XYZ file of C-alpha atoms in Angstrom:
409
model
C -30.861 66.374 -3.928
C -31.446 67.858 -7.163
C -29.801 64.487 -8.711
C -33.086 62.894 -6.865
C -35.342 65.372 -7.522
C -35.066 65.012 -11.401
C -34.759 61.201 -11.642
C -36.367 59.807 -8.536
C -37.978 56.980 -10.637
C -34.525 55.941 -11.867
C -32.542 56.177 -8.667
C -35.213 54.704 -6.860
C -35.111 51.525 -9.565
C -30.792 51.646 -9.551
C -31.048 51.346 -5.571
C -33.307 48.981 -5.554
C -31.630 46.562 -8.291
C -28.323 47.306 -7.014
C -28.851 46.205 -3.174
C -26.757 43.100 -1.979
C -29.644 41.468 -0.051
C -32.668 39.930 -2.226
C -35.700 42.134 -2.015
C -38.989 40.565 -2.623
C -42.338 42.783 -2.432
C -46.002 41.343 -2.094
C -48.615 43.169 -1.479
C -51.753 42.138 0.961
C -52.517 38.931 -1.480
C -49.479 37.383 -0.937
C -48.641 38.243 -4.967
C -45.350 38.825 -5.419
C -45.285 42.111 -7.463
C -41.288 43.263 -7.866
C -37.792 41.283 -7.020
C -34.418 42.336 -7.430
C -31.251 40.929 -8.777
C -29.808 39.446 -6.000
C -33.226 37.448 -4.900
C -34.007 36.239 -7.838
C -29.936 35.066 -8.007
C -30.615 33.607 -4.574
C -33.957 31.748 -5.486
C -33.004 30.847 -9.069
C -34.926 32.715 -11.579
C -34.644 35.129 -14.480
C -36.121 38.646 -14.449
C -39.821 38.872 -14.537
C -40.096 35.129 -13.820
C -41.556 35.723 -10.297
C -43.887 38.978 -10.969
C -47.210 37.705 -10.246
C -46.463 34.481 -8.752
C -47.824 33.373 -5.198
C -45.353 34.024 -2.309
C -45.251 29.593 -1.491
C -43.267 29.715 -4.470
C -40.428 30.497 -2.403
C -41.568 28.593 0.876
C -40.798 24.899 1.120
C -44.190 23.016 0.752
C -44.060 21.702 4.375
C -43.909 25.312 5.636
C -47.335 26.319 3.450
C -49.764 24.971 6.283
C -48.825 27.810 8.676
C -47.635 30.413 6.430
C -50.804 31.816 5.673
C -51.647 32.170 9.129
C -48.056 33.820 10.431
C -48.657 36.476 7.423
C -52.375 37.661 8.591
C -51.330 38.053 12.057
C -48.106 40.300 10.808
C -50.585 42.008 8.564
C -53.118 43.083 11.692
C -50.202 44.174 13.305
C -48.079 45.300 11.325
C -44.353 46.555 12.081
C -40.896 46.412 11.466
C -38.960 42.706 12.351
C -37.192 40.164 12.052
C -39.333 36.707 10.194
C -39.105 33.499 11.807
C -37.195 34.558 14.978
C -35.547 32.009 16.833
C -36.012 29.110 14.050
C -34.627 28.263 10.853
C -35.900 29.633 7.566
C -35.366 27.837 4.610
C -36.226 29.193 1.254
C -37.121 26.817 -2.074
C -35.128 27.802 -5.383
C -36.411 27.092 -8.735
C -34.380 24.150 -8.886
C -36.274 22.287 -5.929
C -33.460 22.520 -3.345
C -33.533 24.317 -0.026
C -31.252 26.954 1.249
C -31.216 28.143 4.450
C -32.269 32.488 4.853
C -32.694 35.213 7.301
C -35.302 37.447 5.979
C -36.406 41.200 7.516
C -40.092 42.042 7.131
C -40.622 46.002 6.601
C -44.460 47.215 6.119
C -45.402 50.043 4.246
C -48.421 51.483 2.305
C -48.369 52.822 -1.664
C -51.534 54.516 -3.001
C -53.539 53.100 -0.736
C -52.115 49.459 -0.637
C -50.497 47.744 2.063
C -47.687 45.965 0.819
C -44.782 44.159 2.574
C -40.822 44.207 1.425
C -38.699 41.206 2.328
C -34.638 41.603 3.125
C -33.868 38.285 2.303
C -30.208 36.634 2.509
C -28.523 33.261 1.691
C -26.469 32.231 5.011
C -26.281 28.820 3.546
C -21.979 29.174 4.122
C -22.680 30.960 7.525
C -24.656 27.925 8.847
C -22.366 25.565 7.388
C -19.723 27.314 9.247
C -22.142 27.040 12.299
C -22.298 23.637 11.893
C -18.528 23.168 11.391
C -17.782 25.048 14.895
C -20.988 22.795 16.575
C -19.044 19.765 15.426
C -15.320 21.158 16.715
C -16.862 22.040 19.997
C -18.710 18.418 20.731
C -15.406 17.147 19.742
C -13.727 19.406 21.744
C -15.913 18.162 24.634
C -15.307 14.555 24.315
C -11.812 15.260 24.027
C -12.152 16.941 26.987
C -13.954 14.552 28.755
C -11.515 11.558 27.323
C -8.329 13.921 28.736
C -10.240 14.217 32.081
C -10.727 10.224 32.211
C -6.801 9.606 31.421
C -6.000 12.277 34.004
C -7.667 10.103 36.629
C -6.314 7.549 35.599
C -2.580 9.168 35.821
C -1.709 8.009 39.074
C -2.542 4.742 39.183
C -0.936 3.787 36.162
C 2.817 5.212 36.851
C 4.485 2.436 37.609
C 2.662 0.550 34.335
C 4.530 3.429 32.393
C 7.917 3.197 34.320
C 7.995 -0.388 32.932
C 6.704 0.830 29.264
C 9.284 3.019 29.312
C 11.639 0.368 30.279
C 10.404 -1.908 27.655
C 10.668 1.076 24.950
C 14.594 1.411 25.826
C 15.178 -2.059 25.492
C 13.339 -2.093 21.793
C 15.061 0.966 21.142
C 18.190 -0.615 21.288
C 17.342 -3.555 19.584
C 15.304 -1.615 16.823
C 18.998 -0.089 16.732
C 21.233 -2.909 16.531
C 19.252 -4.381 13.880
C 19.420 -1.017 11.980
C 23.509 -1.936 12.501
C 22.976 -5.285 11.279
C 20.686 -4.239 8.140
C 23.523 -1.707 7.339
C 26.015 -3.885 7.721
C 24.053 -6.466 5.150
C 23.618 -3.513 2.785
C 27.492 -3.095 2.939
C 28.237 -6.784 2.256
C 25.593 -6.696 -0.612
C 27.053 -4.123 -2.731
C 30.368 -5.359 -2.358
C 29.350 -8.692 -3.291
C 27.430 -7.754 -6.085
C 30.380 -5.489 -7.369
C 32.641 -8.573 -7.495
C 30.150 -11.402 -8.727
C 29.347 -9.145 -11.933
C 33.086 -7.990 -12.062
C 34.950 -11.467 -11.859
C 32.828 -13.362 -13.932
C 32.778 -10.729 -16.710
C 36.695 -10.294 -16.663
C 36.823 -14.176 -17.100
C 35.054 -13.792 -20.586
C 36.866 -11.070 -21.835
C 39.805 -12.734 -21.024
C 38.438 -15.984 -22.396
C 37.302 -14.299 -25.429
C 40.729 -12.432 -25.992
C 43.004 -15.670 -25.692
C 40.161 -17.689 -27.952
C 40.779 -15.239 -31.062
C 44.645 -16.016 -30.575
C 44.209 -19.734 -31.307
C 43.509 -19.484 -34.661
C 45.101 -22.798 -36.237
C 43.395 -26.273 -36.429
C 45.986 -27.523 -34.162
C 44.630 -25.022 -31.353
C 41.490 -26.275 -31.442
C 41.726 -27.802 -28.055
C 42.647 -24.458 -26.464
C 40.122 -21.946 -28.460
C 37.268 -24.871 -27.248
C 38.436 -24.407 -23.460
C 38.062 -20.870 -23.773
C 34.551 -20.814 -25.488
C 33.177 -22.906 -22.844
C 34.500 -21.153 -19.943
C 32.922 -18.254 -21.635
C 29.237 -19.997 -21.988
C 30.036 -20.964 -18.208
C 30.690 -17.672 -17.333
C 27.632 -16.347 -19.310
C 25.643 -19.045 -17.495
C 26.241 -17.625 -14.444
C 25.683 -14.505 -14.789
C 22.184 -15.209 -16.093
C 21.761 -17.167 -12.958
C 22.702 -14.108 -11.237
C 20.209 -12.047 -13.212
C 17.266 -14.424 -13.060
C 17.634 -14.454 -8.877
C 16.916 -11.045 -9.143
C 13.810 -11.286 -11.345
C 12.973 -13.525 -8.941
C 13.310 -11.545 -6.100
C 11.572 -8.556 -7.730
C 8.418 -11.087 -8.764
C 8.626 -12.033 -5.313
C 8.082 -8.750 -3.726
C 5.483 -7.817 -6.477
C 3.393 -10.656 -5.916
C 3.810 -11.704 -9.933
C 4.958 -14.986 -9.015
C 2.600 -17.858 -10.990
C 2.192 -21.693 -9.656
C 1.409 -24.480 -11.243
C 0.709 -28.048 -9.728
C 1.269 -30.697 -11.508
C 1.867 -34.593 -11.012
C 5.579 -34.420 -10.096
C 7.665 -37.959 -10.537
C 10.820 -36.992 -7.881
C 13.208 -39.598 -9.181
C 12.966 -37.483 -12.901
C 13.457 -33.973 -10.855
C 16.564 -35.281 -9.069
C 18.046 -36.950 -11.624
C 17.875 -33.696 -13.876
C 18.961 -31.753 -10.406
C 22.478 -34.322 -9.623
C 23.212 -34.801 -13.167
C 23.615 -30.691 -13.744
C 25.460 -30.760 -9.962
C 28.047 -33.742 -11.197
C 29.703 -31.409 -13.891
C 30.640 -29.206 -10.555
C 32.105 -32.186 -8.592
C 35.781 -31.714 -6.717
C 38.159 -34.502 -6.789
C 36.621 -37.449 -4.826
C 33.003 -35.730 -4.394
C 30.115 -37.797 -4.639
C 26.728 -37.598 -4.130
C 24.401 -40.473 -3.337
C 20.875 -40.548 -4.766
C 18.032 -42.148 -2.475
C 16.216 -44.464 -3.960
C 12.886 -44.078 -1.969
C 12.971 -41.534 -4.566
C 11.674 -43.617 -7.539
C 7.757 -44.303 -6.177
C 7.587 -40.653 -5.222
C 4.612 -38.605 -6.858
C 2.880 -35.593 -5.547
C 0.916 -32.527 -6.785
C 3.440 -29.406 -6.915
C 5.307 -26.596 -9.116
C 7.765 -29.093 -10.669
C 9.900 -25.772 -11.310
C 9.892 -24.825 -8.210
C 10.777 -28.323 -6.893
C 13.882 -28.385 -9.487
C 14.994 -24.811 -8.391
C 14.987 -26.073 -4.794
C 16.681 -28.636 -5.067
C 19.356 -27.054 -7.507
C 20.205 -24.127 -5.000
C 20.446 -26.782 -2.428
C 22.668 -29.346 -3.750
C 24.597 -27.122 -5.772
C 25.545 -25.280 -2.625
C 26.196 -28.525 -1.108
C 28.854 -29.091 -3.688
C 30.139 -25.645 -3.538
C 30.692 -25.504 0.332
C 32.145 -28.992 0.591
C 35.530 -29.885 0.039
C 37.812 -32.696 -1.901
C 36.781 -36.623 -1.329
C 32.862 -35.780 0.224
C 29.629 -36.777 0.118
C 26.716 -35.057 -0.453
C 23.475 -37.050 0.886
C 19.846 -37.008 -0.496
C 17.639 -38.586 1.749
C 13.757 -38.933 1.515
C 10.803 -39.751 4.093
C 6.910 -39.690 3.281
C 4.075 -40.270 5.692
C 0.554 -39.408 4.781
C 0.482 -35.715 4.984
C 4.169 -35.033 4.171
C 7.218 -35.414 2.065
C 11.035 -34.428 3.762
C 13.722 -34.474 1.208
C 17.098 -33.853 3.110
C 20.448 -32.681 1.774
C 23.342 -33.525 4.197
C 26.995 -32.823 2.818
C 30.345 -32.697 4.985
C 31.389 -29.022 4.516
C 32.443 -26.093 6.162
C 29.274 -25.388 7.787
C 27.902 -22.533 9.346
C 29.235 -19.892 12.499
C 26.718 -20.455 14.901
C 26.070 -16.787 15.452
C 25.183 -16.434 11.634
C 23.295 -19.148 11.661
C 19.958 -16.617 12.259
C 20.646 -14.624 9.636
C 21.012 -17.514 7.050
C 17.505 -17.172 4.916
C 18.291 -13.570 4.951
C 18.135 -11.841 1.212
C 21.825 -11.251 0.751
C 23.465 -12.338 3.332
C 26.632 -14.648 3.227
C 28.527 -16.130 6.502
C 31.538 -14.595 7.310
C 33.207 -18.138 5.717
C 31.527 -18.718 2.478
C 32.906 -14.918 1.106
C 35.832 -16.402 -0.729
C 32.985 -18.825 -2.698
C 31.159 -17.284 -5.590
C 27.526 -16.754 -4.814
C 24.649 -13.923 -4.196
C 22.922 -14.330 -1.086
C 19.641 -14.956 -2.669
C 19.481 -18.569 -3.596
C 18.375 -19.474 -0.079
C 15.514 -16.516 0.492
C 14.373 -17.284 -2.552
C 13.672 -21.233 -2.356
C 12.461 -20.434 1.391
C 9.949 -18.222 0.131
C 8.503 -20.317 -2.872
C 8.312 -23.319 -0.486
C 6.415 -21.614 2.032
C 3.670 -19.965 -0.281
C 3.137 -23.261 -1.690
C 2.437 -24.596 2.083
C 5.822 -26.249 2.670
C 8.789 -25.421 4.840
C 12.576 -25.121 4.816
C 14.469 -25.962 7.954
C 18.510 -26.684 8.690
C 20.510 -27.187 11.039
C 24.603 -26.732 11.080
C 27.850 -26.996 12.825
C 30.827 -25.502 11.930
C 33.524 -27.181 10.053
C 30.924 -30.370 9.723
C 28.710 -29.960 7.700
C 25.111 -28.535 7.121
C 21.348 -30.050 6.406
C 18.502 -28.706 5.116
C 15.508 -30.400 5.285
C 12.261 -29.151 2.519
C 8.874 -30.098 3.943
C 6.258 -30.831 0.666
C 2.340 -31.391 1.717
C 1.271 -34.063 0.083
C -2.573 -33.503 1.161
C -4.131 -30.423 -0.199
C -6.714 -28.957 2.742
């Protein structure tokens, strides 16, 4: 006590500046004559900014009207309690915003003075928490009330989820079989890739070994044979390449069209005159005629690359002494342009897996050839409002059949 006895002022001041709850003192005016650190932290202001300042500079402006009134009456009868008991309190910082308090009103008398010392604390993370747990408990409630509805609901709806449950087997085992299918694809897809990059590039360097070998004039012949199986080679594995761009521009979305006036005749002539240099022994194909008063509005590229996937692999899949058909209809709304050849066709339980990316039928593995081509050509067709359709038998030959708008809607 001695400590106190010799520096009450001091203590009293360290106490007083050192409590963790704001303390604001006004005396019988409503003046505001001391503060402490942690109120004026609360409310927003530097030391000695409130001294002398009216006590509605800390009360939200719609609270002034009945202030003054709630402060006489606690004046005339003055005691110890709690402010604003059983409603919210909300103090006004310097900055303009509101924060929600609890404040403790404690009376007492200095020389003669009635003054009155406010315990004032920020519970602004308190009521949000109150808030959080009122929101969690009306959710909890309609939870609640939802769980209750589904229980009633329970019994007459058992035999609705026998046959769910039924229905969720069956697409279980489908969901799985086509997992088998997809992994089987995969499978088939890395092998062929491994052997259309590997056979075409050990072509070239053997082409390019046996071409520096031929060195006199007279072998001329021979080094020229060589250098253009190479560029052939090299062709086709840029083909290879640029089905992959294409796929990946595909999937991205970075695909570009352009319509323009398309002449037909010009596209297949480019498209049978590129296919003829691939021609087996007896092989012909027979270019329609309709074809030469054709003109519509599409992407002449993609037209050409249609049609180059689809004859070429009419070519590829038919044999020695064949033909390969190009036939054309038009009506008003539409252009068909169908490719018939006589080849090996497709295995009728392949047949659904045909426009597949990567897939090849179990009979076409021995020919060169990605899997792509077909995806590809179905996919350009169909953004640009067309169609691709075939149908097959095995060992006779296949069709496909592009549908072109030729109305725009």
């Amino acid at each position: 006590m001695k400590f106190l006895e010799e520096s009450i002022e001091e203590a009293f001041f360290i106490l007083f500046e050192g409590a963790s709850e704001g303390i604001v003192v006004v005396d019988s005016s409503q003046i505001i004559v001391a503060t402490n650190e942690s109120a004026r932290t609360i409310f927003g202001y530097e030391s000695n900014e409130l001294e002398g300042s009216k006590l509605e500079t800390l009360i939200p402006m719609r609270y002034h009207g009945s202030h003054g009134g709630h402060f006489k009456k606690f004046m005339d009868h003055s005691d110890k309690r709690e402010m604003g008991t059983g409603r919210d309190l909300y103090g006004l910082r310097k900055d303009g915003s509101q924060i929600p308090v609890e404040a403790g009103l404690n009376p007492f008398v200095l020389h003669d003075k009635q003054y009155v010392m406010a315990l004032v604390t920020d519970i602004t993370v308190r009521k949000s928490q109150e808030e959080q747990i009122l929101n969690l408990n009306s959710t909890l409630e309609e939870k609640i009330a939802l769980r209750t509805e589904s229980l009633r609901d329970a019994v007459s709806k058992l035999k609705e989820e026998v046959q769910l449950r039924v229905e969720a087997e069956n697409n279980a085992k489908e969901a799985l079989q086509k997992e088998k299918e997809l992994n089987e694809l995969k499978t088939k897809f890395l092998s062929l890739v491994s052997h259309e990059f590997k056979t075409p590039i050990s072509g070239i360097l053997t082409s390019a070994t046996l071409a520096g070998k031929y060195t006199r004039e007279d072998q001329q012949d021979k080094r020229e044979k060589h250098l253009n199986i190479i560029k052939s080679k090299v062709k086709y594995l840029n083909t290879i390449i640029d089905d992959f761009l294409s796929v990946e521009r595909l999937d991205t979305g970075k695909t570009n069209y352009k319509f323009t006036e398309v002449y037909l005749s010009k596209v297949l002539s480019e498209v049978i005159y590129d296919a003829n240099m691939h021609l087996k022994d007896g092989q012909q194909i027979h270019y329609p005629k309709e074809a030469d008063d054709v003109v519509i509005e599409f992407d002449e590229k993609i037209l050409e690359l249609a049609l180059t996937n689809l004859v070429h692999n009419a070519v590829k899949y038919s044999g020695e002494n064949t033909n390969v058909y190009i036939d054309i209809q038009q009506d008003e709304k539409q252009l068909f342009i169908t490719i018939r050849d006589q080849g090996i066709g497709i295995p009728e339980h392949e047949q659904k897996f045909i426009f597949n990316r990567y897939f090849r039928a179990e009979n076409a593995l021995l020919n060169a050839g990605t899997g792509i081509g077909l995806n590809i050509v179905k996919s350009h067709i169909e953004n640009l409002g067309g169609s691709l359709t075939f149908k097959s038998i095995l060992n006779q030959g296949s069709t496909f059949t592009i549908m072109i708008p030729t109305t725009q809607n």
